Amino acid sequence: MKKYCCFIVLCLVLVMPSTLMAQQVKDFMRYEYMLTYKPFDKKITPNAEPLIEKFYLDVDGSRSLFISEGTYLEFVADLKEEESGTIESKIPWFLSRDAGDTVLYEMINMLDAYKVKQPVNTIKWTISNETENFHNMRVQKAIGELSGRTWTVWFTTEIPLIEGPYKFKNLPGFVVKAKDADQDYVFEFIESKKVNNYWFELSELDFFKEVTDKQLKRLKNLNANKSYMQIIQETGGKLLNDSKEPSEFMTKKFGKEPNPIEFY
Amino acid sequence: MKYLVYIFFFMTVSLQAQVVIKGKVNDENKVPLSNVIVSILNPETNAVMAYEMSDSKGAFQIPVKSTLSTLKIKASTVNYSVFEKVVENKSQDIQIQLVDEFTQLEEIFVKASPITQHNDTLVFDLNAFAGKNDRVLEDVIKKMPGMEVSGDGEIKYQGKALNKFYVEGKDLMQGRYGSITKALPNLHVSKLEVIENHQPIKMLEGVVPSESPAINIRLKNKISLSGSAKIGVGGDPFLWNSTVSPMFFSKGLQYLVSYDTNNSGEDLNNKFRAFGSFGSFDTYRYTKDTGQTLSMSATSTPGVDKSRYLDNRSHFASANFLVKFTDKLEMNTNAFYTNDEVKQSGAQSTEIRNLDANGNVSEVIKYNRKDENRYFKEVFNSKFTITKNAKDNYLKDYITINVSRNKERGLMLQNNDPINQSVLSPSFTLQNSLSTLIPVGNNKFANFKSIVDFTRDKQDYDVVANGNVNFPDEDLKKYGLLNQSFLDNSFYTQNAISLSWKYKKWTFTEEYSLLFENKRFETDLYGQNNERVWLGSNYQNDLTYNRFVNRLNSTASYKGTSWDMTFTLPIIWSAMKLDDKTIDTKNTKNAVDFSPSVYLSYKINNMWTLRGGSSYNTSYTPLSQLYDHYIFSGLNFTAYKGKIEDTQSINSWLRFEFKNPFNGLFMNGSLNSNYQEKKIMLAQTIDENGQTIIEALDRKNIANTQSANVNLGKFFSEYSSNIKGSFSVNKNKSEILVNESLRDVNTYNYVYGLQLTNNYFDWLNFTYDFNYNETQRKDMKQSTYSYGNSHNVRIDIIPFKAHSFIWKLDYRENIFNQQKFTNRFMDVMYRLKWEKKKIDFDFEWSNILNTKEYEQVVINSIQTSTTNFKLRPSQFLVSVRFNF
């Protein structure tokens, strides 16, 4: 449901006061990626155009943040207490990394927020011996599997970081391109630059409830069969215009996230 | 034996090729480093052959299979030196030491970012989105990315409601844009622009941000006349339900006219809802109710959907124009006219028990009333709005005229004695409301709002008694016709100026407002046989009422992680003056009141939330309860005291919410308490035919209401079903003075409910509701009970894309005094969509069981009534919807 992705930050922004999330403006390195993805059910709309979003991989020593441009700008706007800009993200997650762990932050149905901590070294990669060329950088291909998708990634040792988009951070180099077998998600590195901007300390956010990966997947499944009406009824609320039939938006089931980055 | 040799052979072969490079990674101080990538590279190509991440102890173990003679070991992690060493291709242990070293990261430019427009405006070329089957603008908007259109036409972009809908930069419909999108052909539109974060007030552009988007439609060069229509006919007797709506858009002038008519039970009063998000700088909205003082005595309407009993003949026409004078100045004219005729037919049988001092029943009053009434409503409303929207100032002003002429006429049988009643209610309102922004200092604004309203409310209530009406004064019985006249001219103005600012997590708002009200209230009673006779000053009221209120309101609100609070402290200085010309007295009241209120919300943890609030309020007797000579209305005589008294009330509530998302369990409940202390009590004298004389007494009395409810439910995800149970109780305690007997009356109401829903299949939706309720009135020693229950089933079936089918069943039962009243309803609806021509066919069959009357029992603190109301019979309606 495309709607719930858009509201991820709106809800965060409403509930999280800006001072809770410690932040400072400092210098760090920003690696920009372009994500081309298909967040829809391909059986229903096989010819729909994929979406394109810009992602930031902000790196400061052994810590990094992988977040879409839209979500990052919303955080900044909230800090400055301004209205957010025009860029919206349809991705419901963002990821941070601290040394040997990654933490995935995600919202379900716009009201519940969860985070999952996992070690960096979870995906098993098989490296191909051949080297290829990616925009004048020498890269090697590796293949691994993550939650139902087979990922092919290209990493380079020419960038002295062990980093990459999403959870692909345990390869012997810097991942410049990652795509899944169906080409539903394609991350591609564009450029890197030194920036002086806000760096967010996400570890201090207690709005996100920590759960295990298995629990998060279970919560998503449970939520898929609910509708907005049911969520409101759970809190004991009622629609204001009670006499009218509730609109389709309220009674439609959320459904499973169409074509998520991790299937299970 | 042979096999052992083979196994040994293979083992040695593999052992030969498999090499394990293991070791530890430490820093300069011999502290182990974890998460360091140790890779084995081909020394010539530098391609990685195998790798591993060092564990928490800094240890690594990498198996390598290679035919190369040498291998290069590389260890790297950020902000440490890179370790590289060439070794022989054989299993070994290697200690790696990394030195603290800043990792220099370079800026790299790989390829140009795709061009992303960060402009405020996105332009959609309609040709790219429109399909062959699309007819109207709404059909194409539904396909555009980011757009959502709801059933009633409300458009949202990226989930946000629009704050403006322009056609060629002009806002014709002022929020009611559904009439445009549902009827403007898409072929006449060249582009659709979405202006994200649209700030309609030019003065605030770039200063006060807006979250709402706006849409602007650009038309193709020719003038377009378009529209759509829905025509429905049905039977028994002849029924119709039609809507026609043509519109005209050109770059110079815009208008939209519409006409709706039906006699199939659809209430047109809610037609043309206005959508949109209203900014906080918008104008005041105020309406004074007219035509409420005098009315006929009529059976109360049943507690069921209006479409079941509305016997109507309704017409509604509207016209909307927009003229743009200059780039900054715009004028809107929106007018409508409605003509409505409704018939109502009902009967009621009421019982009132008079108790003596010991609480025993001394007398039982029973009376029956049966009525056949007709209500005619005719309203004309017109509104002119001028908006000046410039960079350095903002002003919005509208002026509204409302003229209505309502009539009521009915024949009532009171215990089988006929009484004719009629009411004439012509009224007139003229109102002006404005809002403007005044710059204050640097980038701060004060908002000034003002509203001025003049309303003339006139009514005449005529009763042809036929000798069947009782009067407080026996003398009046000699008149065949009685006429009660009423006139209320009121002038109202409210003006406010407000400023708000933020400090950390707090927001403070100061608002100062000034309210002035002046009313003239005149009533007279006349009797008529051959000539009209004025019945004297005992039945005359001539009041002038002035009210002046100064209000300073301070609000502080806090928004934290777990706590959310709002504190309001208004200081109100009221000065009221009542001038009674009939007895030549003046009554004044000056008061300074505090009306504090608090709202708290505490999120205990992710599953539990507690909320609560309390408020204290002082209100003063309104003019409608300050007349001290009788007014005759609804066959009753009412008189109050001409004294302005205060009423104190305290309202408190507490609420809890629990939700466990893991097992789908949820629970919530609330407690509510309302305590009111009044200085005036109403004494009612009810005689044997139900007519009441109401007089006000100086006596302090208290009314106390408490209620509680709890809901519990569970969501079964595997079956996509929801089961919910609920319970609520409501207790009301008040003092009544009826037929000279003063006593406390308690009424209790208990409701138990159960609800089941199921959405397992996409093509089938099922909902079942069950309700059981119990009402008790405890009047000293006397208790009166009534019970009821209801069952409600709704099934939606969508077997194929173009067909949908809805079946509803409603069963209600009321039990009182060993009598059972049941009401059953069943409806069916079938819709066929002809996608190719964009035509819809609807077949509706309502009230299949032909339930002709609705029976219910109503218990309140004074009386018990069983009412019977005539319903619309079974009807069938076929409608076709198409575009011009």
mmCIF file of C-alpha atoms in Angstrom, chain A residues 235-237, chain B residues 609-613 652-658 667-673 706-712 727-730:
data_model
loop_
_atom_site.group_PDB
_atom_site.id
_atom_site.type_symbol
_atom_site.label_atom_id
_atom_site.label_comp_id
_atom_site.label_asym_id
_atom_site.label_seq_id
_atom_site.Cartn_x
_atom_site.Cartn_y
_atom_site.Cartn_z
ATOM 1 C CA THR A 235 -8.345 2.035 19.832
ATOM 2 C CA GLY A 236 -12.038 2.514 20.471
ATOM 3 C CA GLY A 237 -12.395 5.386 18.074
ATOM 4 C CA THR B 609 -2.246 4.703 26.662
ATOM 5 C CA LEU B 610 -4.157 6.766 29.196
ATOM 6 C CA ARG B 611 -6.028 9.959 28.445
ATOM 7 C CA GLY B 612 -8.053 12.292 30.549
ATOM 8 C CA GLY B 613 -9.410 15.740 30.807
ATOM 9 C CA SER B 652 -14.455 15.091 33.452
ATOM 10 C CA TRP B 653 -13.442 12.055 31.508
ATOM 11 C CA LEU B 654 -10.876 9.296 31.626
ATOM 12 C CA ARG B 655 -9.974 6.827 28.921
ATOM 13 C CA PHE B 656 -7.642 3.872 28.506
ATOM 14 C CA GLU B 657 -6.476 2.075 25.386
ATOM 15 C CA PHE B 658 -4.688 -1.232 25.118
ATOM 16 C CA MET B 667 -9.317 -3.245 24.618
ATOM 17 C CA ASN B 668 -10.464 0.242 25.457
ATOM 18 C CA GLY B 669 -12.787 1.929 27.845
ATOM 19 C CA SER B 670 -13.811 5.275 29.194
ATOM 20 C CA LEU B 671 -15.458 6.957 32.124
ATOM 21 C CA ASN B 672 -17.354 10.189 31.849
ATOM 22 C CA SER B 673 -18.900 12.445 34.414
ATOM 23 C CA GLN B 706 -22.184 9.369 34.559
ATOM 24 C CA SER B 707 -21.344 6.891 31.898
ATOM 25 C CA ALA B 708 -18.817 4.157 31.328
ATOM 26 C CA ASN B 709 -18.051 1.838 28.484
ATOM 27 C CA VAL B 710 -15.616 -0.908 27.650
ATOM 28 C CA ASN B 711 -14.798 -2.639 24.363
ATOM 29 C CA LEU B 712 -12.845 -5.820 23.939
ATOM 30 C CA PHE B 727 -20.686 -2.897 27.123
ATOM 31 C CA SER B 728 -21.851 0.549 28.145
ATOM 32 C CA VAL B 729 -23.816 2.001 31.010
ATOM 33 C CA ASN B 730 -25.284 5.445 31.370
#
